[in-house]
Short mmCIF file of C-alpha atoms in Angstrom, two decimals:
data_model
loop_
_atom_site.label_atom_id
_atom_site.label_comp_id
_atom_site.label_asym_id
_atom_site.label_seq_id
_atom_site.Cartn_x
_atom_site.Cartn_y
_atom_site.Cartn_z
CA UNK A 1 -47.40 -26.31 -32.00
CA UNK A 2 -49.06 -28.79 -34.41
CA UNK A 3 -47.72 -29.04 -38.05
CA UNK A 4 -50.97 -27.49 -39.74
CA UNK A 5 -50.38 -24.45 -37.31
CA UNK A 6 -46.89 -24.37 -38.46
CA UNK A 7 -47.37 -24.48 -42.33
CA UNK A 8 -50.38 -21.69 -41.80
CA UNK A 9 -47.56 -19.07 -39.57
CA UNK A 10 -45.29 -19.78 -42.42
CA UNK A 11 -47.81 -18.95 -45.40
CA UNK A 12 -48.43 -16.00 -43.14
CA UNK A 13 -45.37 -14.60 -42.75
CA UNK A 14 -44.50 -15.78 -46.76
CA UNK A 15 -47.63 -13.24 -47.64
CA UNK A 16 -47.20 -10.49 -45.21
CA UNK A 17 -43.00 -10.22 -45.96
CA UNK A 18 -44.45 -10.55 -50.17
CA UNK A 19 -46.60 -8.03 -49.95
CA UNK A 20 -44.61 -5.10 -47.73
CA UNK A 21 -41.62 -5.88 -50.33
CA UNK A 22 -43.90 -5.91 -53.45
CA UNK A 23 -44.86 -2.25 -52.51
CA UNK A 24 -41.17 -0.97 -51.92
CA UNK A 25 -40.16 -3.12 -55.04
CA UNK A 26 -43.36 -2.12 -57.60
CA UNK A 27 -41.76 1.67 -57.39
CA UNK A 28 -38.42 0.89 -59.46
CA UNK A 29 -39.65 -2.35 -61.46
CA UNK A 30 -43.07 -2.07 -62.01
CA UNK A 31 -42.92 -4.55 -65.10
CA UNK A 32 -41.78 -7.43 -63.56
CA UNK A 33 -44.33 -10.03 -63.19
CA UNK A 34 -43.81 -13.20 -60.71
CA UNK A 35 -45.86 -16.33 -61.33
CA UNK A 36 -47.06 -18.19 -58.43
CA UNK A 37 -45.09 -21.36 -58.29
CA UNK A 38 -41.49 -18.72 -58.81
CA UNK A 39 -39.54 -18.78 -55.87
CA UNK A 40 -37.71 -15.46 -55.71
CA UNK A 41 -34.23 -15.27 -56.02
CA UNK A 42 -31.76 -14.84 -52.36
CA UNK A 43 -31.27 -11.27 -51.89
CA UNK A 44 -33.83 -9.61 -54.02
CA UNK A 45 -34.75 -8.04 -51.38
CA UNK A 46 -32.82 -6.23 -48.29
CA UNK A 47 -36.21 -5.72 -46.17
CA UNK A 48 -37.46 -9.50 -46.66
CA UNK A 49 -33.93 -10.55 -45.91
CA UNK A 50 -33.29 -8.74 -43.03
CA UNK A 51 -36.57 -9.93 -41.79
CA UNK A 52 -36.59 -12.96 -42.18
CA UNK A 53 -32.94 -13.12 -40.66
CA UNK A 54 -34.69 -11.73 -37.50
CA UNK A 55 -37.61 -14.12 -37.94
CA UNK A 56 -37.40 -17.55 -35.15
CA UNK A 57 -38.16 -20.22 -38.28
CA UNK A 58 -34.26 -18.93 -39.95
CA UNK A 59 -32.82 -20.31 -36.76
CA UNK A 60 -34.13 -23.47 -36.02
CA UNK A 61 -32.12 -26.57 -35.26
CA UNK A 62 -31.00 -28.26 -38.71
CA UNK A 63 -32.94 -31.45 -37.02
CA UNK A 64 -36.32 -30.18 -36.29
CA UNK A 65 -35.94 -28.37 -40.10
CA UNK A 66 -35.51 -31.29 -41.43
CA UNK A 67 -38.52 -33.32 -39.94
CA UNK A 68 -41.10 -30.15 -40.69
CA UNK A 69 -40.26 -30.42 -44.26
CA UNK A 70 -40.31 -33.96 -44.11
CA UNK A 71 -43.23 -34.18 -43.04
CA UNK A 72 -45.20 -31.29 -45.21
CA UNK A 73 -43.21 -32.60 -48.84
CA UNK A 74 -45.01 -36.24 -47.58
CA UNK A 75 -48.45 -35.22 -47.12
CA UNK A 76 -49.00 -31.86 -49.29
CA UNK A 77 -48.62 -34.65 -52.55
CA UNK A 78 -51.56 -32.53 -54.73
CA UNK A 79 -52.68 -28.86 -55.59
CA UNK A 80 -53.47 -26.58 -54.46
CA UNK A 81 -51.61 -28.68 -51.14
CA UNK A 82 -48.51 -28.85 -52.74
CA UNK A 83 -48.06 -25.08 -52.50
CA UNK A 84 -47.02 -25.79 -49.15
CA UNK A 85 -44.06 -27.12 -49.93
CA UNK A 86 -42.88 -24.33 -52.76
CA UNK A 87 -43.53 -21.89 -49.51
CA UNK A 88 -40.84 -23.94 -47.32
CA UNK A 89 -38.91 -23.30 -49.87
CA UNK A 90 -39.51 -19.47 -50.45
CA UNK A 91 -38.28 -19.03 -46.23
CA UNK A 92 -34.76 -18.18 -46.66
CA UNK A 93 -31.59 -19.88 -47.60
CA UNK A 94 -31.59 -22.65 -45.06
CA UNK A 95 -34.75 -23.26 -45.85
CA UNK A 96 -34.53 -23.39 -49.30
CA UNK A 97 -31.46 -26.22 -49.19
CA UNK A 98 -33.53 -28.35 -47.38
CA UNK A 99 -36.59 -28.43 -49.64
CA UNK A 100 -34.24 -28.60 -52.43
CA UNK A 101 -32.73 -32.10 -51.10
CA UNK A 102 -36.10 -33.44 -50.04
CA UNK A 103 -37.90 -32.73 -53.48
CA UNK A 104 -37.01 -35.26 -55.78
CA UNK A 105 -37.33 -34.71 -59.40
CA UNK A 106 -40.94 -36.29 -61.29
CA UNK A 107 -38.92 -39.21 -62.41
CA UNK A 108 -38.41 -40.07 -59.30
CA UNK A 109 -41.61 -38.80 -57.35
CA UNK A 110 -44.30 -38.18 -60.44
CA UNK A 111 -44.70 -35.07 -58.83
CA UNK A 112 -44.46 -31.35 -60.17
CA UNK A 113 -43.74 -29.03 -57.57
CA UNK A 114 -40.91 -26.21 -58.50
CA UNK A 115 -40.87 -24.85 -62.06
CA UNK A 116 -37.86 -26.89 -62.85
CA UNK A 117 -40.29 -29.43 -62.55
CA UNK A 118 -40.92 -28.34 -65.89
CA UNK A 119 -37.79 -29.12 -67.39
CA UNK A 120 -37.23 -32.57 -65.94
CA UNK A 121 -37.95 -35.69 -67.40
CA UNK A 122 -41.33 -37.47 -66.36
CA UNK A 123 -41.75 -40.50 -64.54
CA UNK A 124 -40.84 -44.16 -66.07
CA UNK A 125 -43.90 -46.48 -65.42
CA UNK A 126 -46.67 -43.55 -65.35
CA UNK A 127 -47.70 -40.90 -67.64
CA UNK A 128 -48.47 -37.36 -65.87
CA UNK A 129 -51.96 -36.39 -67.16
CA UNK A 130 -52.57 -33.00 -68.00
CA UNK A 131 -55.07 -30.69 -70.10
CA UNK A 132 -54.61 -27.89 -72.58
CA UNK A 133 -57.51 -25.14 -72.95
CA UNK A 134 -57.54 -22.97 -75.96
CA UNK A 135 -58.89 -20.02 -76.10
CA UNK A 136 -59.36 -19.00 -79.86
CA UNK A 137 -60.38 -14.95 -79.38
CA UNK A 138 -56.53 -14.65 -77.92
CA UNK A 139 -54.77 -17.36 -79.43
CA UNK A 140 -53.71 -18.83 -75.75
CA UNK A 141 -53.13 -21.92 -75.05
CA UNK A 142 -52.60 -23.35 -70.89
CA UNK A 143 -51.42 -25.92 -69.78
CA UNK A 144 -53.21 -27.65 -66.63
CA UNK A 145 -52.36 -30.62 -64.26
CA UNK A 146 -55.62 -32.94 -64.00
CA UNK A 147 -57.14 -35.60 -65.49
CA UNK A 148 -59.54 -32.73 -67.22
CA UNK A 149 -61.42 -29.60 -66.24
CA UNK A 150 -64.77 -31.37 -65.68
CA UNK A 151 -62.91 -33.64 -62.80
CA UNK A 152 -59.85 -31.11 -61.62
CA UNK A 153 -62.25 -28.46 -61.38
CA UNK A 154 -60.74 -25.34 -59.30
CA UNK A 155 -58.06 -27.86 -58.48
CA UNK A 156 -56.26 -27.90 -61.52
CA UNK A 157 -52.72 -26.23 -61.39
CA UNK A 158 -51.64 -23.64 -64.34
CA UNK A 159 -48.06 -25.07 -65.29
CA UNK A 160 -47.47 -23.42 -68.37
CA UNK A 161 -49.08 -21.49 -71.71
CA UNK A 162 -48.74 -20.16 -74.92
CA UNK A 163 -49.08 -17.49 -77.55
CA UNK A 164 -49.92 -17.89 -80.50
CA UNK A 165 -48.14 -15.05 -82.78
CA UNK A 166 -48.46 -15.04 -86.65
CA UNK A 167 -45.94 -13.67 -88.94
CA UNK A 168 -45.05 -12.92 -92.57
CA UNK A 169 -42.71 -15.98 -93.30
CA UNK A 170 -43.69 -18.51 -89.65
CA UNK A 171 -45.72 -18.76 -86.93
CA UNK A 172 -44.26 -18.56 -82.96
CA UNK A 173 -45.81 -19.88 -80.02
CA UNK A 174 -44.43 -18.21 -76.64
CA UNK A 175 -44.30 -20.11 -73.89
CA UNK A 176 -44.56 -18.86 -70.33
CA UNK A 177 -44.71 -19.97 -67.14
CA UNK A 178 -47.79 -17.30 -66.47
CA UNK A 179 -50.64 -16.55 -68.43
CA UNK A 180 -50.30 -13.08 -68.73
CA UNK A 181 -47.15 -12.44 -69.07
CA UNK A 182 -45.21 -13.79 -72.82
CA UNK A 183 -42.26 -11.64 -73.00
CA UNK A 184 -38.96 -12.48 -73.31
CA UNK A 185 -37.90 -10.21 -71.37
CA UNK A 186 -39.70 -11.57 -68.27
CA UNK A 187 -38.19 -14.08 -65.75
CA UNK A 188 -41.58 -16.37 -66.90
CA UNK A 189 -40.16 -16.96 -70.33
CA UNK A 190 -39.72 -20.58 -70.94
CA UNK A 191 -39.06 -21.12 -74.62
CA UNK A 192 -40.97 -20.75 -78.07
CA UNK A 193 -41.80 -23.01 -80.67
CA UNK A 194 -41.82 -21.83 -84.03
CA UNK A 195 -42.87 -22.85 -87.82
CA UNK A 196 -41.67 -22.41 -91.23
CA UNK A 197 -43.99 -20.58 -93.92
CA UNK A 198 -45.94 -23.81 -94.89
CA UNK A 199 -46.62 -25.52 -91.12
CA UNK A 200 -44.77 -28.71 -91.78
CA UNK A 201 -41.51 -27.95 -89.76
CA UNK A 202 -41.30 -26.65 -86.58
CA UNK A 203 -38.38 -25.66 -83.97
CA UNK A 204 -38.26 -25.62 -80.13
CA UNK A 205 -36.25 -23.20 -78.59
CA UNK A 206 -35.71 -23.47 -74.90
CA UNK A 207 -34.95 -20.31 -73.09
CA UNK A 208 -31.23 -22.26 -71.04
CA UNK A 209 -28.61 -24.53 -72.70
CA UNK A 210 -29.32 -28.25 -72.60
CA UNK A 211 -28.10 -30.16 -69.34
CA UNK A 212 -26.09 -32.53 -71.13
CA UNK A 213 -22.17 -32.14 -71.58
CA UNK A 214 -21.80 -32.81 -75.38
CA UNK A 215 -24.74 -30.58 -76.47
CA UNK A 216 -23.44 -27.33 -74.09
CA UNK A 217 -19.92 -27.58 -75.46
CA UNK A 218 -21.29 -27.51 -79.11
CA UNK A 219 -23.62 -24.67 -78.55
CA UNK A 220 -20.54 -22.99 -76.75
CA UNK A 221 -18.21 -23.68 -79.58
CA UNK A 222 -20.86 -21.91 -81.93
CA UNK A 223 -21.77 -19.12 -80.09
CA UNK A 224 -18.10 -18.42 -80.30
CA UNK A 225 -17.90 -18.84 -84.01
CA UNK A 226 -21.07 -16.80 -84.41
CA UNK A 227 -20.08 -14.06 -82.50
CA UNK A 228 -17.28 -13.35 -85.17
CA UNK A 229 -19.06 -13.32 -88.21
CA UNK A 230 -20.97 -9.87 -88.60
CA UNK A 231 -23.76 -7.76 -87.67
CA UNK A 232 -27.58 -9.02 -87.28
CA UNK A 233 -27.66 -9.61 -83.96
CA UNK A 234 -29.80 -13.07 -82.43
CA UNK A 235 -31.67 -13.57 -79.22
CA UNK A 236 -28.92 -15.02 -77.21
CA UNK A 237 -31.84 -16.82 -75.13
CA UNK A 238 -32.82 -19.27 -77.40
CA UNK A 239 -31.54 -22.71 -77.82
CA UNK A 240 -32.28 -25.00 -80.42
CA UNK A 241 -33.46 -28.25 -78.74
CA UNK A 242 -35.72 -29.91 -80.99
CA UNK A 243 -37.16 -30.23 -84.40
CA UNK A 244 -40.31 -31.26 -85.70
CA UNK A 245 -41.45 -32.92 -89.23
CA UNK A 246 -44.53 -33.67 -90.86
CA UNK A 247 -44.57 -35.57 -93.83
CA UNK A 248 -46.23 -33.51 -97.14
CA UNK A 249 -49.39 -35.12 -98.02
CA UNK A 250 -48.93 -34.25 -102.08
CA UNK A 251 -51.83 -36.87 -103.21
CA UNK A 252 -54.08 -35.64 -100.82
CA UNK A 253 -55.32 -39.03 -99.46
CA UNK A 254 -56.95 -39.26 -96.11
CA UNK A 255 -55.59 -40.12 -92.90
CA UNK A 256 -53.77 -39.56 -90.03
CA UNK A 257 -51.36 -36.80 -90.35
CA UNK A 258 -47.22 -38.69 -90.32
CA UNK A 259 -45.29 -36.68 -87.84
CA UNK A 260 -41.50 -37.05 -86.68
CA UNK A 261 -39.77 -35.48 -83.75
CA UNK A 262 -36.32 -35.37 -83.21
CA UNK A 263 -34.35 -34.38 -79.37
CA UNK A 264 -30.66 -33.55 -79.92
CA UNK A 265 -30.77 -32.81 -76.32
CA UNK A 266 -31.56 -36.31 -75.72
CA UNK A 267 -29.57 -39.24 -76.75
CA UNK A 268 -31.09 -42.26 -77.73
CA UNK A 269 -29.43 -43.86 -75.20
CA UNK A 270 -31.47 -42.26 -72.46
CA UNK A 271 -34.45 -45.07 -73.24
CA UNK A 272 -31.43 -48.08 -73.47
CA UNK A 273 -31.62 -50.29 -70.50
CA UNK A 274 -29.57 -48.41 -67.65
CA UNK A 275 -29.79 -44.63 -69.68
CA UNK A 276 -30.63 -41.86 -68.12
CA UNK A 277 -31.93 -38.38 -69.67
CA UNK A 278 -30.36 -35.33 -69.06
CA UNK A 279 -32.13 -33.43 -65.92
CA UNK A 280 -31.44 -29.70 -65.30
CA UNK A 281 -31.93 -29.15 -61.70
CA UNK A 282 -31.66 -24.81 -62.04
CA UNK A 283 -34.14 -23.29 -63.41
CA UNK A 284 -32.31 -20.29 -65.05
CA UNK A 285 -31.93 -18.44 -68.20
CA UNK A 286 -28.94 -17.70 -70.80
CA UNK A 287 -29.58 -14.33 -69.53
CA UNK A 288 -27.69 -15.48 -66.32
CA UNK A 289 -24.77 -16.30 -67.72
CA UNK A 290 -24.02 -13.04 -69.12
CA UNK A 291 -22.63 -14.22 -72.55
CA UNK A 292 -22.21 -11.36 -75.15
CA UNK A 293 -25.01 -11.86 -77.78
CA UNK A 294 -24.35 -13.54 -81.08
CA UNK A 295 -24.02 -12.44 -84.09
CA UNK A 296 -24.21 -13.92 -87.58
CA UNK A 297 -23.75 -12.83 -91.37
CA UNK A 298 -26.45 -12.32 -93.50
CA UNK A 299 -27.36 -15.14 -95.56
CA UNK A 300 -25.66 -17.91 -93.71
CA UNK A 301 -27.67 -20.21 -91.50
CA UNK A 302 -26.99 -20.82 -87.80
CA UNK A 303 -24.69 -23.10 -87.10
CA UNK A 304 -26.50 -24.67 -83.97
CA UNK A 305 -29.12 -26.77 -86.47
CA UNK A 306 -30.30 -29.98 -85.85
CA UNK A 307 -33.17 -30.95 -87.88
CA UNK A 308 -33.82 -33.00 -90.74
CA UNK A 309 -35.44 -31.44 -93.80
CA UNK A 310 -37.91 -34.44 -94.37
CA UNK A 311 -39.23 -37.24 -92.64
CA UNK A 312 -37.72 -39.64 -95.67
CA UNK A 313 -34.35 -38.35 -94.68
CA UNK A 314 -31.94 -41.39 -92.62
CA UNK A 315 -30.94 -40.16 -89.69
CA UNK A 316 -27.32 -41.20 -90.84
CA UNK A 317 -27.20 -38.54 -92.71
CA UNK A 318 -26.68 -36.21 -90.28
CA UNK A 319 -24.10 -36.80 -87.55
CA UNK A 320 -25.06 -35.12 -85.00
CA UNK A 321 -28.79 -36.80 -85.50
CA UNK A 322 -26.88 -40.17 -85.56
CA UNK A 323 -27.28 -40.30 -81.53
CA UNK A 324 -30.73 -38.31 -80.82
CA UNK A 325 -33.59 -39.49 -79.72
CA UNK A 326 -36.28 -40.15 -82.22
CA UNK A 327 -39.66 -40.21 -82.08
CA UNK A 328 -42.31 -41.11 -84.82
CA UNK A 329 -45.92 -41.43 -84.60
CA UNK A 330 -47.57 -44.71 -83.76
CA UNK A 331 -49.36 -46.06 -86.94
CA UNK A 332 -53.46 -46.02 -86.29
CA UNK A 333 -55.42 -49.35 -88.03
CA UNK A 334 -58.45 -48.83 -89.52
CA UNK A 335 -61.85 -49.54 -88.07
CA UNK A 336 -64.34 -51.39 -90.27
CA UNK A 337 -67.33 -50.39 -88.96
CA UNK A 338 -66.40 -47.11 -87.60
CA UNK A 339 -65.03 -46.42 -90.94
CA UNK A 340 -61.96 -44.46 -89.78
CA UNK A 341 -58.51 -44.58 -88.30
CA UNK A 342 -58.37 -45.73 -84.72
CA UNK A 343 -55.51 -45.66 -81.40
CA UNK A 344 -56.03 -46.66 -78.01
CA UNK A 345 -55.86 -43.78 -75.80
CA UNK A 346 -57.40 -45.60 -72.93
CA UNK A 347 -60.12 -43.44 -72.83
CA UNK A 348 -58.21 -40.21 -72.31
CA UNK A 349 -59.38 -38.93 -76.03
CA UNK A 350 -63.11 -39.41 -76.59
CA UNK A 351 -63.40 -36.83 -80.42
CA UNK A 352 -61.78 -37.78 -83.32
CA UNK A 353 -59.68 -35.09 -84.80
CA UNK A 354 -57.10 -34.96 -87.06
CA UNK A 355 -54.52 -33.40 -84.14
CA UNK A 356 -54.54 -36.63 -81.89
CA UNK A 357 -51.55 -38.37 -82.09
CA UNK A 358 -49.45 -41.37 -79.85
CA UNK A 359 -45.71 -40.65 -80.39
CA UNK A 360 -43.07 -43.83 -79.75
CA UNK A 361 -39.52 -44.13 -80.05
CA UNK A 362 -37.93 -44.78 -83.00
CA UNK A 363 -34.52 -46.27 -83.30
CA UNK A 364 -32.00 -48.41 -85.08
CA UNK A 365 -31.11 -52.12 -84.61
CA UNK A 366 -27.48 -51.06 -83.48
CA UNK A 367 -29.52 -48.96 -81.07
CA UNK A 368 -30.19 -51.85 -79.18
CA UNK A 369 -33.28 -50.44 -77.41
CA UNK A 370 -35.63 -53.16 -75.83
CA UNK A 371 -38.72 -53.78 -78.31
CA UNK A 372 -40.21 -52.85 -75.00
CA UNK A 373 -39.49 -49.72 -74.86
CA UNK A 374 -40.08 -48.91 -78.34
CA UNK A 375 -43.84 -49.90 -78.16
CA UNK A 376 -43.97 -47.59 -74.61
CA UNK A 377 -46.57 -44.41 -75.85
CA UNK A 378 -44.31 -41.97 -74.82
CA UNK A 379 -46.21 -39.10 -75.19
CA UNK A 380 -50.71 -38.96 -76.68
CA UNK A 381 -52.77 -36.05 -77.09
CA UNK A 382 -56.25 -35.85 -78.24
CA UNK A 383 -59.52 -33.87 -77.99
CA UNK A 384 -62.02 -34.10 -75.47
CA UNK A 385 -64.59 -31.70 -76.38
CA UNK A 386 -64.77 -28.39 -78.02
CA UNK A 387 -60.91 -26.42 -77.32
CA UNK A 388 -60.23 -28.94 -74.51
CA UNK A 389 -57.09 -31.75 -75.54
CA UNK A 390 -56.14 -34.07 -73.08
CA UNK A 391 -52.25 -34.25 -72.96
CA UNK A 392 -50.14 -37.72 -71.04
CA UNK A 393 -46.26 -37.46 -71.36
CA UNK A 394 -43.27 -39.53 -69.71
CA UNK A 395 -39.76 -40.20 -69.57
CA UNK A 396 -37.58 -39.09 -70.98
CA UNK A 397 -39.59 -36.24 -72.27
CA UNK A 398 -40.43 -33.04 -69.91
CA UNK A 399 -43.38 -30.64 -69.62
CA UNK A 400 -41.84 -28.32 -71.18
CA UNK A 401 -40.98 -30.39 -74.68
CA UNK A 402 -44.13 -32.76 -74.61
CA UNK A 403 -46.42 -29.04 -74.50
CA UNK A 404 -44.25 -27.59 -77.31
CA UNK A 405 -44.46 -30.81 -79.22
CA UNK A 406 -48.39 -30.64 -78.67
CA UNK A 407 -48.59 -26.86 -79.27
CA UNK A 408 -47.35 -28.05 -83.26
CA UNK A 409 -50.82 -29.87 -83.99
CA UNK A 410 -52.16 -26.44 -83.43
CA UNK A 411 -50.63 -24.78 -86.19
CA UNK A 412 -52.65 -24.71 -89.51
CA UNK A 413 -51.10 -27.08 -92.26
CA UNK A 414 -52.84 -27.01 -95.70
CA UNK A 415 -50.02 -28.92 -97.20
CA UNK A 416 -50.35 -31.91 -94.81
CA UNK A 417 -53.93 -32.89 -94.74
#
């Protein structure tokens, strides 16, 4: 049997075991939505199990498993091929170790393939080009993989979106891995970003803990504090990741809006020569963990906080801001003869627009990060045409926080322009 007639058997049987357990499953939990790149979790359901159990692919030798996969996670290296590979992966347990250790993460690969993909850091010497469409009568906002809709075409992949949700006092964005589907209830919840009353701060929440050992014992530490102190109770599936500053523009000059964005969940010493970012490699949800929710006083802030109130503010004056990761945005010159403010995006932003933006590191002399590696664009966005943005991110950030990042320019900010 040849490999292609192998991958279609198993996308087969994938569809055919989906859609009998769908039906049985629909009856008792007909609000759960999957997205198409979720790979359902072992045991959710007894008739797909026991099938598959019975099926000839759960039993073959740990050899020939191997070289199959092998073979389909080498040549299935786009969408819509690289749906392949999420389906060896969806087979059953064996299965699912196997593509697991094969996959590498996009650091390593520049590839997106599960939606912990999402959460990982990008590659080092590439950016991962991507698109965001907005769609104004909805206030959505996706997330595709592609150079841009003109060239990706029907072959751009949906990897995440947003809605947009006004309130009295801020403004939220919801973030899903569907586009359908925002909320938080849902196993599609990512994270949210959301603004204070004026637009010029924003937060990131991210649905799980950060990865990194310092971070999770400080939000466990609070969440233990916070559960003591009295009676509002708080979404216990939000964690504060990231923070996001623009600078007041009180004289109303023009130019470039000053923006500042600083990663807790990062250390500064993930861009150092050697470093290396933190990388979740579950994609999972406080929910999991079955932590009672937390509680706080009225009138008292949270204690997990990390932002700065201004972009004037030294980072020394916060110590647990001492060792994030910074990130300002790169300082446009002006054009003579254009007669306005100018970056190289390599020809990945053709409209000027006071949302594009080139964000670089920014850190300390005792940092002792490589000039190199300061002047590395980190992450750009900028418009193409009317509600299309072009979107290029990299190390250390991830999907997930270079889209929330981008989702702030969206926001409306009188007192900034």
């Amino acid at each position: 049997m040849t490999l292609k007639n192998i991958v279609r058997e198993l996308k087969e049987m994938r569809d055919g075991i989906g859609n009998i357990s769908r039906r049985s499953f629909d009856g008792k939990h007909t609000s759960r939505r999957w997205g198409r790149s979720y790979i359902a979790p072992e045991g959710s359901s007894s008739f797909s199990a026991l099938a598959i159990e019975q099926s000839r692919w759960a039993n073959l030798p740990s050899e020939l498993l191997l070289d199959i996969i092998q073979r389909i996670e080498g040549s299935k290296t786009t969408w819509p091929g690289r749906r392949d590979v999420v389906a060896c992966g969806s087979v059953c347990k064996s299965w699912r170790a196997v593509t697991k250790e094969l996959v590498r993460t996009p650091e390593q690969c520049w590839l997106l393939t599960f939606p912990v993909s999402l959460k990982q850091p990008g590659p080092r010497d590439s950016q991962i080009q991507c698109f965001i469409k907005r769609e104004r009568p909805t206030g959505t906002y996706r997330l595709y993989l592609g150079l841009s809709p003109a060239l990706s075409g029907d072959m751009s992949k949906l990897l995440l979106a947003a809605r947009k949700v006004r309130r009295a006092t801020s403004t939220d964005f919801l973030i899903s891995l569907v586009g359908n589907d925002f909320s938080r209830t849902s196993n599609t919840y990512v994270g949210k970003l959301r603004s204070n009353f004026l637009g010029t701060k924003f937060t990131i929440y991210d649905s799980q803990p950060p990865c990194n050992t310092a971070t999770q014992s400080n939000y466990r530490s609070n969440r233990k504090t916070l559960a003591k102190q009295g009676s509002a109770s708080m979404p216990a599936s939000n964690y504060n990741v990231a923070t996001i500053s623009y600078e007041l523009n009180v004289l109303r000059t023009r130019g470039p809006r000053r923006m500042q964005c600083t990663i807790p969940s990062i250390p500064i010493s993930a861009i150092q020569e050697g470093g290396n970012a933190p990388t979740p490699m579950e994609f999972s949800s406080c929910r999991d963990e079955q932590v009672a929710p937390i509680t706080i006083s009225k009138g008292k802030k949270p204690l997990v906080e990390f932002s700065s109130t201004s972009l004037a503010e030294p980072l020394e004056s916060s110590p647990k801001n001492k060792d994030a990761l910074v990130l300002k945005n790169k300082a446009p010159r002006w054009h003579e003869q254009l007669q306005c403010w100018c970056l190289n995006f390599k020809g990945r932003v053709t409209v000027a627009s006071v949302k594009n933006f080139q964000l670089v590191a920014s850190a300390e002399a005792c940092h002792n990060v490589p000039m190199a590696e300061q002047e590395k664009v980190i992450l750009q966005f900028g418009k193409i045409g009317k509600d299309i943005f072009t979107m290029d991110y990299r190390y250390p950030l991830s999907a997930f926080q270079a889209f929330a990042i981008c989702l702030s320019s969206f926001d409306t900010k009188p007192a900034c322009e």
